[in-house]
Amino acid sequence: MSTSCFHCLESVPKGFSAAVIIDNMVQPMCCIGCQAVAQNIVDQGMTDYYKYRTVRAGKVEQLVPEQLAFIKSYDNEDIQDEFIATNDNISEVLLSVEGITCAACAWLIEKQLLSLKTVKRVDVNTSTNRAMIQWDKTNTPLSKIITSLAKIGYKAYPFQADTEAQQKQQTAKAYIRRLGVAGLMTMQVMMFAFAMYFGMFSGMDSNFEQYFRWISLVLASPVILYSALPFLTNAINGLKAKQLNMDLPVSLAIFGAYGASCYATFMQVGEVYFESVCMFTFLLLLGKYLEFRARLKASEFTANLQKLLPLTARTLDVNGNEHIIAAKKLKLNDIVLIKAGETIPADGELVKGKTTVDESMMTGEHQPVTKFIGHNVYAGCVNHDGVIEIKINKIGQNTLLNQIIRLQHNALTKRPKLVEITDKVAQWFIASLLIFASITAIGWYQIDPDHAFWITISVLVATCPCALSLAIPTALTCAVATLTRKGILIKQAHVLETLSQLTLFAFDKTGTLTQGKFTLDAVDILDENYSKADVLKIAAQLERYSEHPIASAFNEYPTAQHDLNNIEVHPGLGISAQNEANHYAIGKSGWFESKKTNAQASLYINKQVVARFYFVDKVKSDATKLISALQSQNLSCHMLTGDASDAGQKIAKQLKLESVQTGLSPKDKQTAVEQWSSQNEVVAMVGDGINDSPVFASAHLSIAMETGADISKNSADVVLLNSDLASIDHLLNVAKQTRRIIKQNLALSLLYNASILPLAALGLVAPWMAVIGMSASSIIVISNSLRLLKL
C-alpha cells in the first residue's frame, strides 16, 4: 500500500525517503519541494495550517534558476511602475496567488508575510485568489515577498486582468465538467428508475431488478464522488475550522442518501434513490453555476476597466519622429502623440493641441469634455476629434484608472457589519436546522420508518439557508459596480449602510456648492503708497504658489518680479513669503488684523493690510435641485465655509439652507460636525477634499469632489469623479434601493425557509423538489440583486 505525502497528499514514489517532524510526529514527504515547504511551515510555527486546511496543497515545484531570475525581474523599477503604487513610503501591490483554496490558506499566507518585518498589512481574498500587500519596498524587494510565498507552496505574480480572466474561465470549465458528469449520469440513472417505477420490468426475475440497482449504483458513483465532492470538502473544512457552513446540510443529504442507497443495494433490502441523489446534485451544481455567473456579471465592470488601456502608444523623440512602442513601456515625461479616435495610454498633461475627450469610463457621463493645453487627460479615455500631444505624468498603478480599480477592490474585500451579522445568523440557523432535522428523523421513525430517512433528507436540503447568505453580499457588490460606472467611487464598506441613516448634510462652499471659478469683482486699496496695479502684481505673484481656487482669479494679471523666499502655505489662512525688504502675505481677511470685513481675501505687507479683494463665484446649476431633494427627504442642509465674506450668507439664502457658518478654520469645521454628532445627528460632510481631512475624519460619512489630486490619498469615504452634485442624489437613491432589495432578499429567503420547513417535516416535499426549491430561492435572490446593475 502506497504512502501519501503529508503536505500535498500525493503518493510517495517507491524508493524515495523524506520526512518532516510535524506536531511531534514523523510525516512522509513525496519530494524535496514538499519537504522544504513543510519544514518552513514548521520553522515558522504555523503547523495549525495542516489542522484547518480543507483541500490538499498543490505539489511544490522547486524554483529553478530561470524562475528565480524571472522573479528578480519584478524588482526592476521600470517594471514595478506597472503594478506597484507608493504612498508615504509605503508600497502596495495586488498579487494573484495560485493555490488558495480556503480560509486556512489565507491564514497561512498572512502569517508568512507578516513575519517579514517590513510588511505592514496583508489582505487575502479567497474568492478571487488575490492578496493586497502593503510594505516598505526600500528594505524588502518584491522578489523576496514572492519567494517567501513560494517557500510555503504558493505561486504569486502581480495581478493582471488577462490572468484573472483565465482563472475565471478555468472555474467556469470546472463547473461545466462537474455539471456534464452529473447531467449525463443522471439521465442514465433516471432511465432505469422510471422503467422500474412504471412497471416496465414487471414479471422479470427479482435478480434482474437487483442487477439494475447495481447498474444505478455504478452510474451514480461518479456523480457523488466527483461532481458532489466539493460540497463534502467544504463541509469538512468548515467543521475543522469550527464553522457550520451552507454545504454541511447539503453534504449530509447527498452522502447520507447515497450511503443509504448503497446499503439497500448491498443488503438487498428497502428502496434505493440513486436517481433522486443524482438529480438534486445536478440541480445544486446548476444553481451554484448560475450563482457564479451572476457574481461574475456583478464584478465584471471592475475587471474590464484595465482592458480599456491600449496595447501600443505613439511616442515622439526630440526631432519629432514617431515611434510605436508597447504602452507598458511608457516612462514619465515621454511625449505621446494621440490622434482622433485613439485611447489615451497613460495619464498626462496636454502640451500641444486642443480636443474633446470621452471620460465616461471614469465619470459615467458621455458628454465630451473639452481639453486645452495644461489640462490633464487620463488613461483609458478616448480622444474624440483633435490631434494632441501629451506629456506623461502618471504611469502604472499611479494612473487614475488603476487607483479606481484598487480602491474599489479594497471596498469590496472589507466586510460590512450587516454581512457579518447575517453570516452569524446563518450559522445559528444551520445549527437549529440540524437539531430540527434530528427531531424530524426521530419522530418519523416512530411513525413510518420506511420514509423517515428521505423526509429528513428533504428537511436538510429544503431549508438550507443559502439564499440568506447571498441576500446581502450580492446586493452590495451590484450596488458598488453601478455607482462606479456612474463615476461615484465607494472607498469604504460602510458607505451604503450609513447613507440610509443620515439626518444632516454639511457642505463646504467653494468648489462644492459653487463652481470654484473665481473672477475678481472689486479691489479696495487701503494704503495710498500702492496702486491697484501694484497690489494686483504682488497678489498674482504670491498666488502662483497656491492651489486654492481663489488663486486662479489672479491668473490673468501680470506678476511682480520680487525675489521671494521662505514661501509658506498656511492651511485655512493663506500664503506668505518675504524678501530682503518686506514680508508679504495674502489670505483670509482678519489674518493679521482684528477688524472683520466682507472681503474674501486681503493682501498684507509687513502684516499690515494693504488691499482687500472681492470675488464672484457662481453657484453650481444643480445645487438648488440637490438641496431641495435632500430637504424633501427630511435631511437638514448646512454650510461650513472658510470664507469670511458675506458670499456664504448670500448663497445660503439663495439655496435655502438651514444654517451657515463662515470664516471657519479646518479645526472649526471639525468642531461644528462633532457638535452635531453629540446631538445624535448622523452627519455627511461634502467638500473638495483638499483641506477637509480633519472634518472628514469626524463626519459619519465624507464625500469629496474629484480635485485632480491623488484620490488614493484622499480621506473621504466617497469620491465623486465627475464633481457633479447630482451624483449625491443618485448615491442616496442607489443606497435606498440597495436597502430595499436587501430587505426583499432577506424577506424572500426567510419566507421560503419558514414555509418549506413545516411542509418538508410533514413529508409533503420530495428530495428533488427540495433541491429545486433551495436552488430557486438562491437564484431569485441573486436575480433580484442584479436589478441594481440597471439603475
Short mmCIF file of C-alpha atoms in Angstrom, two decimals, residues 133-484:
data_model
loop_
_atom_site.label_atom_id
_atom_site.label_comp_id
_atom_site.label_asym_id
_atom_site.label_seq_id
_atom_site.Cartn_x
_atom_site.Cartn_y
_atom_site.Cartn_z
CA ILE A 133 0.10 43.67 0.37
CA GLN A 134 1.44 46.89 1.89
CA TRP A 135 5.15 47.02 2.75
CA ASP A 136 8.31 49.11 2.70
CA LYS A 137 9.98 48.14 -0.56
CA THR A 138 13.12 50.16 0.18
CA ASN A 139 14.19 47.43 2.62
CA THR A 140 12.40 44.40 1.17
CA PRO A 141 12.25 43.83 -2.60
CA LEU A 142 9.08 42.39 -4.13
CA SER A 143 11.00 39.29 -5.21
CA LYS A 144 11.58 38.42 -1.54
CA ILE A 145 7.81 38.52 -0.88
CA ILE A 146 7.07 36.30 -3.89
CA THR A 147 9.87 33.90 -2.95
CA SER A 148 8.58 33.81 0.63
CA LEU A 149 5.19 32.67 -0.69
CA ALA A 150 6.87 30.08 -2.89
CA LYS A 151 8.53 28.63 0.21
CA ILE A 152 5.12 27.67 1.58
CA GLY A 153 3.84 26.38 -1.75
CA TYR A 154 2.03 29.35 -3.33
CA LYS A 155 2.95 30.74 -6.74
CA ALA A 156 2.35 34.50 -6.87
CA TYR A 157 2.68 37.21 -9.50
CA PRO A 158 1.36 40.78 -9.96
CA PHE A 159 -2.34 40.87 -10.79
CA GLN A 160 -3.25 41.35 -14.45
CA ALA A 161 -6.76 41.49 -15.89
CA ASP A 162 -5.97 38.87 -18.55
CA THR A 163 -4.70 36.44 -15.92
CA GLU A 164 -7.85 36.91 -13.84
CA ALA A 165 -9.97 36.25 -16.92
CA GLN A 166 -8.11 32.96 -17.41
CA GLN A 167 -8.77 32.00 -13.79
CA LYS A 168 -12.50 32.74 -14.21
CA GLN A 169 -12.55 30.61 -17.36
CA GLN A 170 -10.90 27.73 -15.51
CA THR A 171 -13.50 27.98 -12.73
CA ALA A 172 -16.31 28.04 -15.29
CA LYS A 173 -14.84 25.00 -17.05
CA ALA A 174 -14.62 23.11 -13.73
CA TYR A 175 -18.32 23.82 -13.09
CA ILE A 176 -19.23 22.66 -16.60
CA ARG A 177 -17.19 19.45 -16.25
CA ARG A 178 -18.92 18.56 -12.98
CA LEU A 179 -22.30 19.56 -14.43
CA GLY A 180 -21.63 17.43 -17.53
CA VAL A 181 -20.80 14.33 -15.50
CA ALA A 182 -23.80 14.88 -13.21
CA GLY A 183 -26.21 15.54 -16.09
CA LEU A 184 -25.07 12.60 -18.22
CA MET A 185 -25.17 10.07 -15.39
CA THR A 186 -28.46 11.45 -14.03
CA MET A 187 -30.16 10.81 -17.38
CA GLN A 188 -28.94 7.20 -17.39
CA VAL A 189 -29.98 6.52 -13.79
CA MET A 190 -33.37 8.19 -14.34
CA MET A 191 -33.97 5.93 -17.34
CA PHE A 192 -33.70 2.80 -15.18
CA ALA A 193 -35.64 4.42 -12.30
CA PHE A 194 -38.60 5.39 -14.49
CA ALA A 195 -38.65 1.95 -16.03
CA MET A 196 -38.91 0.33 -12.61
CA TYR A 197 -41.44 2.89 -11.30
CA PHE A 198 -43.82 2.28 -14.21
CA GLY A 199 -43.52 -1.50 -14.05
CA MET A 200 -41.66 -1.98 -17.33
CA PHE A 201 -39.64 -4.76 -15.66
CA SER A 202 -42.64 -6.42 -14.01
CA GLY A 203 -42.72 -10.12 -14.44
CA MET A 204 -38.95 -10.37 -14.62
CA ASP A 205 -36.89 -12.35 -12.16
CA SER A 206 -36.05 -10.41 -8.99
CA ASN A 207 -32.37 -10.88 -9.81
CA PHE A 208 -32.79 -8.59 -12.78
CA GLU A 209 -34.17 -5.82 -10.55
CA GLN A 210 -31.15 -6.23 -8.30
CA TYR A 211 -28.94 -6.12 -11.41
CA PHE A 212 -30.42 -2.74 -12.39
CA ARG A 213 -29.82 -1.48 -8.86
CA TRP A 214 -26.13 -2.33 -9.24
CA ILE A 215 -26.00 -0.53 -12.60
CA SER A 216 -27.61 2.54 -10.97
CA LEU A 217 -25.02 2.39 -8.20
CA VAL A 218 -22.18 2.32 -10.72
CA LEU A 219 -23.66 5.21 -12.71
CA ALA A 220 -24.43 7.30 -9.62
CA SER A 221 -20.97 6.91 -8.05
CA PRO A 222 -19.16 9.39 -10.39
CA VAL A 223 -21.87 11.96 -9.65
CA ILE A 224 -21.42 11.62 -5.89
CA LEU A 225 -17.66 11.02 -5.73
CA TYR A 226 -16.71 13.64 -8.36
CA SER A 227 -19.46 16.17 -9.05
CA ALA A 228 -20.69 16.42 -5.43
CA LEU A 229 -17.25 16.16 -3.81
CA PRO A 230 -16.75 19.97 -3.40
CA PHE A 231 -19.83 20.09 -1.13
CA LEU A 232 -18.35 17.46 1.18
CA THR A 233 -14.87 19.04 1.10
CA ASN A 234 -16.22 22.47 2.05
CA ALA A 235 -18.36 20.99 4.83
CA ILE A 236 -15.38 19.13 6.33
CA ASN A 237 -13.21 22.22 6.04
CA GLY A 238 -15.84 24.25 7.86
CA LEU A 239 -16.04 21.73 10.67
CA LYS A 240 -12.25 21.72 11.01
CA ALA A 241 -12.35 25.48 11.30
CA LYS A 242 -15.23 25.13 13.82
CA GLN A 243 -17.68 26.74 11.39
CA LEU A 244 -21.11 25.48 10.28
CA ASN A 245 -21.36 26.40 6.58
CA MET A 246 -24.06 26.01 3.93
CA ASP A 247 -22.54 22.85 2.50
CA LEU A 248 -22.94 20.84 5.72
CA PRO A 249 -26.70 20.05 5.49
CA VAL A 250 -26.35 19.57 1.71
CA SER A 251 -23.48 17.11 2.20
CA LEU A 252 -25.39 15.23 4.87
CA ALA A 253 -28.31 14.93 2.49
CA ILE A 254 -26.34 13.87 -0.59
CA PHE A 255 -23.90 11.48 1.02
CA GLY A 256 -26.46 10.21 3.52
CA ALA A 257 -28.87 9.32 0.72
CA TYR A 258 -26.09 7.76 -1.33
CA GLY A 259 -24.88 5.73 1.67
CA ALA A 260 -28.39 4.52 2.45
CA SER A 261 -28.99 3.51 -1.17
CA CYS A 262 -25.65 1.66 -1.26
CA TYR A 263 -26.66 -0.20 1.92
CA ALA A 264 -30.03 -1.12 0.39
CA THR A 265 -28.25 -2.40 -2.75
CA PHE A 266 -25.66 -4.45 -0.88
CA MET A 267 -28.16 -5.91 1.61
CA GLN A 268 -30.98 -6.25 -0.96
CA VAL A 269 -33.47 -4.52 1.35
CA GLY A 270 -35.62 -1.40 1.15
CA GLU A 271 -35.69 1.20 -1.61
CA VAL A 272 -32.87 2.95 -3.47
CA TYR A 273 -32.96 6.59 -4.54
CA PHE A 274 -29.89 6.94 -6.74
CA GLU A 275 -31.94 8.94 -9.26
CA SER A 276 -33.00 11.46 -6.57
CA VAL A 277 -29.44 11.86 -5.31
CA CYS A 278 -28.12 12.38 -8.84
CA MET A 279 -30.90 14.79 -9.73
CA PHE A 280 -30.50 17.08 -6.76
CA THR A 281 -26.68 17.00 -7.12
CA PHE A 282 -27.15 18.16 -10.72
CA LEU A 283 -29.65 20.84 -9.71
CA LEU A 284 -27.41 22.04 -6.88
CA LEU A 285 -24.45 22.36 -9.25
CA LEU A 286 -26.63 24.15 -11.76
CA GLY A 287 -27.69 26.61 -9.07
CA LYS A 288 -24.07 27.14 -7.99
CA TYR A 289 -23.03 27.71 -11.61
CA LEU A 290 -25.79 30.27 -12.16
CA GLU A 291 -24.75 31.93 -8.90
CA PHE A 292 -21.13 32.05 -10.14
CA ARG A 293 -22.23 33.63 -13.43
CA ALA A 294 -24.31 36.21 -11.58
CA ARG A 295 -21.41 37.16 -9.31
CA LEU A 296 -19.17 37.37 -12.36
CA LYS A 297 -21.61 39.76 -14.00
CA ALA A 298 -21.72 41.90 -10.88
CA SER A 299 -17.92 42.25 -10.75
CA GLU A 300 -17.08 42.36 -14.46
CA PHE A 301 -17.20 46.18 -14.59
CA THR A 302 -14.06 46.49 -12.47
CA ALA A 303 -12.37 43.57 -14.22
CA ASN A 304 -12.99 45.20 -17.60
CA LEU A 305 -11.61 48.60 -16.64
CA GLN A 306 -7.99 47.59 -17.23
CA LYS A 307 -8.93 46.21 -20.63
CA LEU A 308 -9.71 49.78 -21.73
CA LEU A 309 -5.99 50.53 -21.93
CA PRO A 310 -4.41 50.34 -25.43
CA LEU A 311 -1.57 47.94 -26.14
CA THR A 312 0.57 50.45 -28.03
CA ALA A 313 1.46 54.14 -27.86
CA ARG A 314 2.96 56.59 -30.38
CA THR A 315 5.89 58.48 -28.82
CA LEU A 316 7.77 61.46 -30.26
CA ASP A 317 11.53 61.92 -29.93
CA VAL A 318 13.36 65.25 -29.70
CA ASN A 319 13.36 65.51 -33.51
CA GLY A 320 9.61 64.93 -33.73
CA ASN A 321 9.93 61.43 -35.17
CA GLU A 322 7.21 58.93 -34.30
CA HIS A 323 7.94 55.59 -32.63
CA ILE A 324 5.30 52.97 -31.85
CA ILE A 325 6.08 51.17 -28.58
CA ALA A 326 4.22 48.97 -26.09
CA ALA A 327 2.08 51.19 -23.84
CA LYS A 328 3.55 49.40 -20.81
CA LYS A 329 6.99 50.79 -21.72
CA LEU A 330 5.96 54.43 -21.43
CA LYS A 331 8.04 56.45 -18.97
CA LEU A 332 7.47 59.68 -17.09
CA ASN A 333 7.92 62.82 -19.23
CA ASP A 334 7.56 60.88 -22.51
CA ILE A 335 5.79 62.89 -25.23
CA VAL A 336 2.93 60.88 -26.75
CA LEU A 337 1.03 61.70 -29.95
CA ILE A 338 -2.67 60.78 -29.81
CA LYS A 339 -4.84 61.00 -32.91
CA ALA A 340 -8.61 61.35 -33.13
CA GLY A 341 -10.44 58.20 -32.05
CA GLU A 342 -7.47 56.74 -30.18
CA THR A 343 -7.42 55.75 -26.50
CA ILE A 344 -5.11 57.62 -24.12
CA PRO A 345 -2.44 55.14 -22.88
CA ALA A 346 -1.41 56.87 -19.61
CA ASP A 347 -2.19 59.94 -17.51
CA GLY A 348 -0.57 63.09 -18.82
CA GLU A 349 -0.67 66.86 -19.34
CA LEU A 350 -1.79 68.20 -22.69
CA VAL A 351 1.16 70.15 -24.17
CA LYS A 352 0.02 70.68 -27.76
CA GLY A 353 -3.36 70.83 -29.48
CA LYS A 354 -6.98 71.03 -28.43
CA THR A 355 -9.62 68.30 -28.33
CA THR A 356 -12.64 66.82 -26.62
CA VAL A 357 -12.33 63.64 -24.59
CA ASP A 358 -14.79 60.91 -23.59
CA GLU A 359 -14.26 60.38 -19.84
CA SER A 360 -17.34 58.18 -19.36
CA MET A 361 -15.24 55.25 -18.12
CA MET A 362 -14.32 57.44 -15.15
CA THR A 363 -17.29 59.76 -14.62
CA GLY A 364 -20.19 57.84 -16.16
CA GLU A 365 -21.00 60.92 -18.27
CA HIS A 366 -20.75 60.52 -22.06
CA GLN A 367 -20.77 64.28 -22.65
CA PRO A 368 -17.44 65.23 -24.35
CA VAL A 369 -15.04 67.18 -22.12
CA THR A 370 -13.03 69.96 -23.79
CA LYS A 371 -9.28 69.86 -23.14
CA PHE A 372 -6.77 72.68 -23.68
CA ILE A 373 -3.03 72.98 -23.15
CA GLY A 374 -2.27 72.49 -19.43
CA HIS A 375 -5.27 70.20 -18.80
CA ASN A 376 -4.79 66.66 -17.53
CA VAL A 377 -6.04 63.68 -19.53
CA TYR A 378 -6.42 60.16 -18.16
CA ALA A 379 -5.55 56.64 -19.28
CA GLY A 380 -8.47 54.73 -20.80
CA CYS A 381 -10.31 57.85 -22.01
CA VAL A 382 -10.96 58.26 -25.75
CA ASN A 383 -9.66 61.25 -27.72
CA HIS A 384 -12.60 62.42 -29.86
CA ASP A 385 -11.68 64.86 -32.56
CA GLY A 386 -8.28 66.54 -32.17
CA VAL A 387 -4.67 65.57 -32.70
CA ILE A 388 -2.88 66.18 -29.40
CA GLU A 389 0.45 65.67 -27.72
CA ILE A 390 0.64 64.87 -24.02
CA LYS A 391 3.49 64.71 -21.53
CA ILE A 392 3.20 61.59 -19.38
CA ASN A 393 2.97 62.42 -15.65
CA LYS A 394 1.44 59.20 -14.23
CA ILE A 395 2.09 55.60 -15.24
CA GLY A 396 1.28 52.12 -13.96
CA GLN A 397 -0.53 51.89 -10.62
CA ASN A 398 -0.44 55.67 -10.14
CA THR A 399 -2.85 56.34 -13.01
CA LEU A 400 -6.37 57.37 -12.06
CA LEU A 401 -7.81 54.24 -13.70
CA ASN A 402 -5.70 51.89 -11.57
CA GLN A 403 -6.44 53.92 -8.43
CA ILE A 404 -10.16 53.37 -9.08
CA ILE A 405 -9.64 49.62 -9.55
CA ARG A 406 -7.50 49.33 -6.42
CA LEU A 407 -9.82 51.36 -4.19
CA GLN A 408 -12.92 49.50 -5.33
CA HIS A 409 -11.16 46.19 -4.66
CA ASN A 410 -10.39 47.40 -1.12
CA ALA A 411 -14.02 48.41 -0.55
CA LEU A 412 -15.33 45.01 -1.68
CA THR A 413 -12.89 42.97 0.42
CA LYS A 414 -13.92 44.69 3.66
CA ARG A 415 -16.98 43.09 5.21
CA PRO A 416 -19.81 45.41 6.36
CA LYS A 417 -21.23 44.73 9.82
CA LEU A 418 -24.55 43.70 8.30
CA VAL A 419 -22.85 40.90 6.34
CA GLU A 420 -21.09 39.66 9.47
CA ILE A 421 -24.41 39.62 11.34
CA THR A 422 -26.19 37.61 8.62
CA ASP A 423 -23.29 35.15 8.49
CA LYS A 424 -23.66 34.57 12.23
CA VAL A 425 -27.44 34.26 11.85
CA ALA A 426 -26.91 31.72 9.06
CA GLN A 427 -24.61 29.67 11.30
CA TRP A 428 -27.18 29.62 14.11
CA PHE A 429 -29.82 28.77 11.52
CA ILE A 430 -27.77 25.77 10.33
CA ALA A 431 -27.28 24.58 13.91
CA SER A 432 -31.04 24.88 14.52
CA LEU A 433 -31.72 23.11 11.23
CA LEU A 434 -29.55 20.15 12.21
CA ILE A 435 -31.37 19.87 15.55
CA PHE A 436 -34.77 20.13 13.84
CA ALA A 437 -33.76 17.51 11.25
CA SER A 438 -32.73 15.15 14.06
CA ILE A 439 -36.08 15.66 15.80
CA THR A 440 -37.85 15.04 12.46
CA ALA A 441 -35.92 11.81 11.93
CA ILE A 442 -36.71 10.50 15.42
CA GLY A 443 -40.38 11.43 15.07
CA TRP A 444 -40.86 9.80 11.66
CA TYR A 445 -39.03 6.63 12.73
CA GLN A 446 -41.79 6.23 15.29
CA ILE A 447 -44.50 6.81 12.65
CA ASP A 448 -43.16 5.44 9.33
CA PRO A 449 -39.59 4.06 9.43
CA ASP A 450 -39.56 3.46 5.65
CA HIS A 451 -39.97 7.18 4.83
CA ALA A 452 -38.18 8.70 7.83
CA PHE A 453 -34.80 8.88 6.17
CA TRP A 454 -35.98 10.58 2.98
CA ILE A 455 -38.16 13.07 4.83
CA THR A 456 -35.12 14.01 6.92
CA ILE A 457 -33.09 14.46 3.70
CA SER A 458 -35.79 16.77 2.35
CA VAL A 459 -35.70 18.86 5.53
CA LEU A 460 -31.91 19.21 5.33
CA VAL A 461 -31.90 20.29 1.70
CA ALA A 462 -35.06 22.37 1.52
CA THR A 463 -34.22 24.59 4.48
CA CYS A 464 -30.51 25.14 3.78
CA PRO A 465 -30.07 28.95 4.20
CA CYS A 466 -28.04 29.56 1.01
CA ALA A 467 -30.31 32.41 -0.07
CA LEU A 468 -29.93 34.04 3.36
CA SER A 469 -26.14 34.19 2.99
CA LEU A 470 -26.41 35.57 -0.55
CA ALA A 471 -29.03 38.19 0.32
CA ILE A 472 -26.63 41.00 1.29
CA PRO A 473 -23.23 40.40 -0.40
CA THR A 474 -24.69 40.15 -3.92
CA ALA A 475 -26.73 43.34 -3.45
CA LEU A 476 -23.71 45.28 -2.14
CA THR A 477 -21.48 44.06 -4.98
CA CYS A 478 -24.02 45.09 -7.63
CA ALA A 479 -24.57 48.49 -5.98
CA VAL A 480 -20.83 49.27 -5.86
CA ALA A 481 -20.45 48.26 -9.52
CA THR A 482 -23.37 50.51 -10.54
CA LEU A 483 -22.04 53.51 -8.62
CA THR A 484 -18.53 53.11 -10.04
#
